[in-house]
Every structure is written in structure tokens, then in C-alpha cells.
Short mmCIF file of C-alpha atoms in Angstrom, two decimals:
data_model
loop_
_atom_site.label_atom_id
_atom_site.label_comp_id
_atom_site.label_asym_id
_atom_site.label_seq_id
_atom_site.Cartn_x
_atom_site.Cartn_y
_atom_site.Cartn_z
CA UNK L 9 30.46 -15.03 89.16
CA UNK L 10 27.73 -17.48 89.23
CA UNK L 11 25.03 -14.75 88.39
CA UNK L 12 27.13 -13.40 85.87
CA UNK L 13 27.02 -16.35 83.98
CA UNK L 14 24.08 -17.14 84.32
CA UNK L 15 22.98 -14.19 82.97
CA UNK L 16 24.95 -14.36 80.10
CA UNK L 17 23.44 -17.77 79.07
CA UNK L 18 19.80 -15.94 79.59
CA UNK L 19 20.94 -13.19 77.15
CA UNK L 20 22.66 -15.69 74.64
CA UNK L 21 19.60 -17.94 74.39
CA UNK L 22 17.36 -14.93 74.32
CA UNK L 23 19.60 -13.84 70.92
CA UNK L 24 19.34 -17.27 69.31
CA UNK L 25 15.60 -17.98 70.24
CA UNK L 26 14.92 -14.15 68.44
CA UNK L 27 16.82 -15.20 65.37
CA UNK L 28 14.90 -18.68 65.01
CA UNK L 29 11.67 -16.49 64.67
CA UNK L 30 13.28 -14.41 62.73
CA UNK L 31 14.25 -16.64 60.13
CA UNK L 32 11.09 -19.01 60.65
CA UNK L 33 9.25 -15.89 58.35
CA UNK L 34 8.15 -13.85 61.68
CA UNK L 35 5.77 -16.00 63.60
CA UNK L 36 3.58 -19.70 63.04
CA UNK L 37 2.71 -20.21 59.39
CA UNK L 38 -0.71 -18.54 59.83
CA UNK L 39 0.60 -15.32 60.73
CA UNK L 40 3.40 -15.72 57.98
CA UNK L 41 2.88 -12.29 55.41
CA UNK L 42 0.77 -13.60 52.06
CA UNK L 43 1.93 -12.24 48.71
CA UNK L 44 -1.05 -11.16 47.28
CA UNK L 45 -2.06 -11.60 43.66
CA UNK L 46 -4.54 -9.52 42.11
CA UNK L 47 -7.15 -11.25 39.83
CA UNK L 48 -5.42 -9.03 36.61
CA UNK L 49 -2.36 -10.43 37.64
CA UNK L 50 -3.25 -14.10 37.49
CA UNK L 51 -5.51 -13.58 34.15
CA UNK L 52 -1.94 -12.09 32.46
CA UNK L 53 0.13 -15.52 33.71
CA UNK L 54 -2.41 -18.02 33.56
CA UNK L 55 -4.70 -17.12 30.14
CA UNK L 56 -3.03 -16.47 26.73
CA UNK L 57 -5.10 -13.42 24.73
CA UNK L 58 -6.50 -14.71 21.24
CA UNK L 59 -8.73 -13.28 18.31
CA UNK L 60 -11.11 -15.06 15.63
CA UNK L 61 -8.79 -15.61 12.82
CA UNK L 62 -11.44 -14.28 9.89
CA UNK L 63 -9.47 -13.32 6.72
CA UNK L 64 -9.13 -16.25 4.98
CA UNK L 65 -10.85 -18.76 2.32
CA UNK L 66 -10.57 -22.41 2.01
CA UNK L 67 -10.82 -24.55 -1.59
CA UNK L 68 -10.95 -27.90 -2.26
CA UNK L 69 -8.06 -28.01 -4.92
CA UNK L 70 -8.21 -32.06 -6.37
CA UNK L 71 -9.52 -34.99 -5.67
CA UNK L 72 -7.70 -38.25 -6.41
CA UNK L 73 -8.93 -41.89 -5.95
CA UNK L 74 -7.37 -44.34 -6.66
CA UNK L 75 -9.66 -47.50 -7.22
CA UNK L 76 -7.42 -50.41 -7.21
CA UNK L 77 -5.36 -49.43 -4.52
CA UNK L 78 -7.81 -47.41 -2.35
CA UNK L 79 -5.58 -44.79 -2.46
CA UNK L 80 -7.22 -41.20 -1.89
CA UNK L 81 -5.61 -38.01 -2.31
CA UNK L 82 -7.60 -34.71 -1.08
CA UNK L 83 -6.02 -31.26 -1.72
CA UNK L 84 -7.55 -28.06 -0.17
CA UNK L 85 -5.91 -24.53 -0.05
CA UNK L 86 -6.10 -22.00 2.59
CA UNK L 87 -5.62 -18.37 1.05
CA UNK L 88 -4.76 -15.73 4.16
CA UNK L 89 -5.96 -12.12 3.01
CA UNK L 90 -2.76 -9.68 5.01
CA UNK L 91 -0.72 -12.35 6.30
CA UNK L 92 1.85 -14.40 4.88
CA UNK L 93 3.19 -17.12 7.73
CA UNK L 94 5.12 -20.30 8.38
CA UNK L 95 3.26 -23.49 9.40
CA UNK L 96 3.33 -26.61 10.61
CA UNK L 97 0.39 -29.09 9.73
CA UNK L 98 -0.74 -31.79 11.87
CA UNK L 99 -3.30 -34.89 11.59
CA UNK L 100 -5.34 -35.96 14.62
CA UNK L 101 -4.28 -38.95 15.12
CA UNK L 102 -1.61 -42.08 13.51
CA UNK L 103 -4.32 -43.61 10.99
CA UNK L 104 -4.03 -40.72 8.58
CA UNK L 105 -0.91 -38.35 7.00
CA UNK L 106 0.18 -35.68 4.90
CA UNK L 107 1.93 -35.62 1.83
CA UNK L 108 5.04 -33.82 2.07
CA UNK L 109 5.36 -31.60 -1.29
CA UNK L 110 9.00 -31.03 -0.66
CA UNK L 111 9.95 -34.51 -0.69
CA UNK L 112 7.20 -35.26 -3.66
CA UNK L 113 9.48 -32.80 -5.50
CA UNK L 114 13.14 -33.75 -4.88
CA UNK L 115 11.38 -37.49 -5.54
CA UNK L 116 10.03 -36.42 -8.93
CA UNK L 117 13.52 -34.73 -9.62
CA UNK L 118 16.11 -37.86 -9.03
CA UNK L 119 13.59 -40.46 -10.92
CA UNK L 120 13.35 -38.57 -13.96
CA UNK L 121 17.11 -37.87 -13.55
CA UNK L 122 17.50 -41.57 -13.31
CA UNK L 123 15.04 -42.81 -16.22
CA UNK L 124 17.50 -40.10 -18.45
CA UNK L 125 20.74 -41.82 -17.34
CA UNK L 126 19.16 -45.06 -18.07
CA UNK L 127 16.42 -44.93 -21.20
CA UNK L 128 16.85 -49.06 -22.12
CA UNK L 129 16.28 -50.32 -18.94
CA UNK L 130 13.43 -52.22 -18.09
CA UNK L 131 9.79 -51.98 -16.96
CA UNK L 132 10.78 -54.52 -13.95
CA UNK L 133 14.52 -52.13 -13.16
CA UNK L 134 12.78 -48.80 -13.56
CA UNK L 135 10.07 -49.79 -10.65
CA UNK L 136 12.84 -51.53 -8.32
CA UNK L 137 15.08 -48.18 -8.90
CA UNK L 138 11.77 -46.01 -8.32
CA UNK L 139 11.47 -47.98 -4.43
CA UNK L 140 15.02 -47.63 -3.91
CA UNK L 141 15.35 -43.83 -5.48
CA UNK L 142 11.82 -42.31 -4.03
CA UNK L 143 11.61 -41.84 -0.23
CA UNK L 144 8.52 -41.79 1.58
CA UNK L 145 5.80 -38.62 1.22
CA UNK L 146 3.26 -39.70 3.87
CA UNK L 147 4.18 -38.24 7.20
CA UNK L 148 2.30 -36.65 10.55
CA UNK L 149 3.40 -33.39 10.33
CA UNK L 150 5.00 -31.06 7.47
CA UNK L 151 6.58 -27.71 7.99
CA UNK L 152 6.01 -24.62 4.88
CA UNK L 153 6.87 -21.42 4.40
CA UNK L 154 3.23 -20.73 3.27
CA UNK L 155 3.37 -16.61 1.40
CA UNK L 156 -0.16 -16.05 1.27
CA UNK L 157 -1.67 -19.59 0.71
CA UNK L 158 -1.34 -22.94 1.88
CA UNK L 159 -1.87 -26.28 0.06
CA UNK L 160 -2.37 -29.05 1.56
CA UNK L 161 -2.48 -32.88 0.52
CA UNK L 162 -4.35 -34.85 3.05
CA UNK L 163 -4.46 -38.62 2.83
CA UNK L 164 -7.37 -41.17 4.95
CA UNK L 165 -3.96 -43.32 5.72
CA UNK L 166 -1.60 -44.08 7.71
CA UNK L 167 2.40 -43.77 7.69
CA UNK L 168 4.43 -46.21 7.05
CA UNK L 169 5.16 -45.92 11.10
CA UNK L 170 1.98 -46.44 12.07
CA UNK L 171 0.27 -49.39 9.11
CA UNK L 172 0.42 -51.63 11.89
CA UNK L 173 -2.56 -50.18 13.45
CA UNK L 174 -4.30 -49.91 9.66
CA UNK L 175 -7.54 -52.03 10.94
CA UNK L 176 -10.54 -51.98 8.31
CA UNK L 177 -11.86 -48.92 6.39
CA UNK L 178 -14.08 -47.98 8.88
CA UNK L 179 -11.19 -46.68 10.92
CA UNK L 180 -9.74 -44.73 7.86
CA UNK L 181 -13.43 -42.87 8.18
CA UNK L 182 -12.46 -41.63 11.20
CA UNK L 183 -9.28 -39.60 10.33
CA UNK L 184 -10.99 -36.44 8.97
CA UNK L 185 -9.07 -33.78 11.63
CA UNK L 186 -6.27 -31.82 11.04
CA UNK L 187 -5.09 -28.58 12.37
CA UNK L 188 -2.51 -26.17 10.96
CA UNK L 189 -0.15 -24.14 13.83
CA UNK L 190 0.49 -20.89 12.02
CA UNK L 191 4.23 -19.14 12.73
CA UNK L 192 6.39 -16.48 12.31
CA UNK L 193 10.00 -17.35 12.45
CA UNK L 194 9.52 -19.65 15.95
CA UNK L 195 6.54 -17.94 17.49
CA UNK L 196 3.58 -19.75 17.43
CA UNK L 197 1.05 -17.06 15.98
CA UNK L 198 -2.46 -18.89 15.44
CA UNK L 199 -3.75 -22.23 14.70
CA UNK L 200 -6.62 -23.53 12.24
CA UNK L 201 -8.39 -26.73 12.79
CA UNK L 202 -9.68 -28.86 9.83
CA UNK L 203 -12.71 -31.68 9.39
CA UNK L 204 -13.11 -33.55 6.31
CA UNK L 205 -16.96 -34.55 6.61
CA UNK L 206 -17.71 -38.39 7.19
CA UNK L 207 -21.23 -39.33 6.30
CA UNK L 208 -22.55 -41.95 8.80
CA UNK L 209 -25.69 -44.30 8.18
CA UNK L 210 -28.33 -44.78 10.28
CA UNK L 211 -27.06 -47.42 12.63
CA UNK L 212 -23.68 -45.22 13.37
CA UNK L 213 -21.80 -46.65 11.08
CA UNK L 214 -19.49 -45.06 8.90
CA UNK L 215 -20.11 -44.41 5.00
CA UNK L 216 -17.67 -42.46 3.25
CA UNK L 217 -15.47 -39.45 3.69
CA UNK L 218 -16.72 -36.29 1.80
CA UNK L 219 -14.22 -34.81 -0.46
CA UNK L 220 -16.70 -32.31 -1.54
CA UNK L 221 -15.91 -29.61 1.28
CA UNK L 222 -13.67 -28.78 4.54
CA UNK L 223 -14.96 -27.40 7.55
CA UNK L 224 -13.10 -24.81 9.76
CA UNK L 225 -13.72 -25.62 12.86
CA UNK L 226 -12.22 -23.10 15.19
CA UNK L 227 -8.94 -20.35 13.17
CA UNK L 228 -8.00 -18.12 16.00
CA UNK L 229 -4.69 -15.77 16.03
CA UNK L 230 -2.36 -15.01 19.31
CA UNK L 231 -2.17 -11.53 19.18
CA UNK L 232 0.89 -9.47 20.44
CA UNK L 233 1.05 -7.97 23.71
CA UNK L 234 2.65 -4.52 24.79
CA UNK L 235 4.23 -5.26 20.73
CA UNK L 236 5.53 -8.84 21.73
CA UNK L 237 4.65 -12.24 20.92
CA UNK L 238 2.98 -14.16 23.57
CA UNK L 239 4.82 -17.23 25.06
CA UNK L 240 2.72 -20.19 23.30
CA UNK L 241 3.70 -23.81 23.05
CA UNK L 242 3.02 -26.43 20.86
CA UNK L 243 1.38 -28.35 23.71
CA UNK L 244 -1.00 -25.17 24.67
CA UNK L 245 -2.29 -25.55 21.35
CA UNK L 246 -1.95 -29.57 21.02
CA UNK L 247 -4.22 -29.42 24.20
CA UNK L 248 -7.06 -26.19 22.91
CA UNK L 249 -7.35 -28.58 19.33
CA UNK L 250 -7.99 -31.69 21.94
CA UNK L 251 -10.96 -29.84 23.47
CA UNK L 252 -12.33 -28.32 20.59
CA UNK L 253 -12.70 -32.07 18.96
CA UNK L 254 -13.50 -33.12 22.58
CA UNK L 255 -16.63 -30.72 22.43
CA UNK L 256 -17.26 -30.81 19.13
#
């Protein structure tokens, strides 16, 4: 009886011992099977496929300075030759903005509505109404349906947000970067990036921003793969502007 059960315990631990390896992925980790991933495969996950973006023109639209106030307005337009997409456009960093045309408008719109309703008020009323009437234009980022062309009002300022930071002029001379993220409904399609010139003196120090031109300095497109849009984020391209400026 003994024997019996003894051999019973043998063949019991034998079962659990062969079920431990089992589970424990066949063997040490060493001689554990390895997935392997050919170098095509990783290039498809890891890299995201884009083209020179080459069918388009840029203009410098207006120029608008304001001397008492310092206030500078610089317009360019981007004309696309065989697409017609959505974008979002971003400045570089918090001591510059955009002006928002959509708000400029509906601003424009309820002021003159107002001076109508109200044609004997005062010079003193009409500018209290226009702070209380008019919201702000200058922001970091504005979102278009652009058709075949783009405007764009860039401004060497910051937001309203970000004034506290608004050193000396010299720092204003540093905001000439932008970049536009081209779309089509929500799929990031392309990207542009922008540099108003600076001119710098001899010693380094910064002159003057150059409203006389806009330099591309890297338009590339996402192309489509197997007919689908490839997954891009706003941070993949956030972080390919970063280097570009970073190498620049």
C-alpha cells in the first residue's frame, strides 16, 4: 500500500512539475521562442512615409506698422496648386500670435451693428463699447478651411495669455517661426514650416524683422498607404518642426 502511494505522489509531482515548464514558456528565459521582426516590418511601425510638398507659392500680402503702438501686422498667402485642405496654424513659441480672421470678422460685424443702434453717442462710449463688444484676435493657433489658398496674419507679439513674459523688443525678434499642419477632415496630411527673416548686427544682436519675404523651411505631405491615411499626430509633427528649427 505503501509503494502504491508512493508512487502515486511520484506521478502527481511529475504532472505538476511538467505543467510549471509548460506554462513558464518551455524552458529558462534564454531558450524561451523569440518573435522575430523583420527589418520591413519595423520600418512600417516605427517610420511614417512622407513626400516634398512642391506645388505651392507663397506672397507677402500687407504689411502694417503701427508706429505709436509698435504694433506690426504681416500677411502672407500660401496658394496650393491641386489641393484644397483644412489647417491649423501654429507659432513657435508664446511671444508671438496669429490673428484670427474669423473672430476679426464677427468683431467688425457687432461694432458697426452697435455704432448704427447708437449714432449720438460719444467718442469716450463708442471706445468703452468697442473693449467690451470686440473679443480678442491674437491667439497661438487658428483652425481654416483653406480652398486653395491660405492667408495668414502673423503678429511679432504675444497673447494676451502670455504678455507677462513680453520682455524687450529684442525678444519679439525672435518669434519669426510658424508652421501650418495641413488636414483633411481629422487626418493630419502635411505640414509647412515658416521663418520671417531677422537681420542680426555684427555683435549678435538683433535688428529688425524682415517683412520683405517668408522662407519655407521644410513643406512635406503624408502620403496614403495601401489608399489610407497614415496614423499621424499632432505631437509627431510638433516634434519633426522642433528638429528642423533645432538643425536649422
Amino acid at each position: 500500500m505503501k509503494r502504491v502511494k508512493r508512487l502515486l505522489t511520484a506521478v502527481f509531482a511529475v504532472f505538476v512539475l511538467s505543467n510549471l515548464v509548460i506554462m513558464s514558456g518551455c524552458g529558462t528565459e534564454d531558450e524561451k521562442p523569440k518573435t522575430k521582426t523583420s527589418s520591413a516590418d519595423k520600418e512600417a511601425v516605427n517610420s511614417i512615409k512622407e513626400t516634398k510638398l512642391e506645388n505651392y507659392k507663397t506672397n507677402i500680402k500687407s504689411i502694417y506698422i503701427h508706429e505709436a503702438s509698435g504694433m506690426v501686422l504681416f500677411s502672407f498667402e500660401i496658394k496650393f496648386n491641386g489641393i484644397s485642405p483644412s489647417y491649423e496654424a501654429y507659432v513657435c513659441n508664446d511671444m508671438s500670435s496669429l490673428i484670427d480672421k474669423k473672430v476679426q470678422e464677427e468683431n467688425s460685424k457687432n461694432f458697426n451693428a452697435f455704432k448704427e443702434e447708437n449714432s449720438d453717442i460719444s467718442e469716450e462710449e463708442l471706445n468703452k463699447a468697442y473693449n467690451s463688444i470686440c473679443k480678442t484676435v491674437f491667439f497661438m493657433n487658428v483652425s481654416y478651411d483653406a480652398g486653395e489658398s491660405v492667408e495668414i496674419d502673423w503678429v511679432p507679439q504675444p497673447t494676451e495669455e502670455n504678455s507677462s513674459k513680453y520682455s524687450s523688443y529684442e525678444e519679439v525678434l525672435k518669434t519669426g517661426y510658424m508652421y501650418l499642419v495641413l488636414k483633411d477632415g481629422e487626418n493630419i496630411t502635411g505640414f509647412m514650416v515658416f521663418e520671417i527673416p531677422v537681420s542680426v548686427t555684427d555683435k549678435g544682436e538683433y535688428k529688425k524683422i524682415s517683412y520683405e519675404t517668408v522662407n519655407v523651411l521644410e513643406a512635406v505631405t503624408f502620403e496614403k498607404t495601401d489608399g489610407k491615411y497614415q496614423n499621424v499626430s499632432l505631437d509627431y509633427v510638433k516634434s519633426r518642426v522642433d528638429n528642423i528649427l533645432e538643425n536649422k
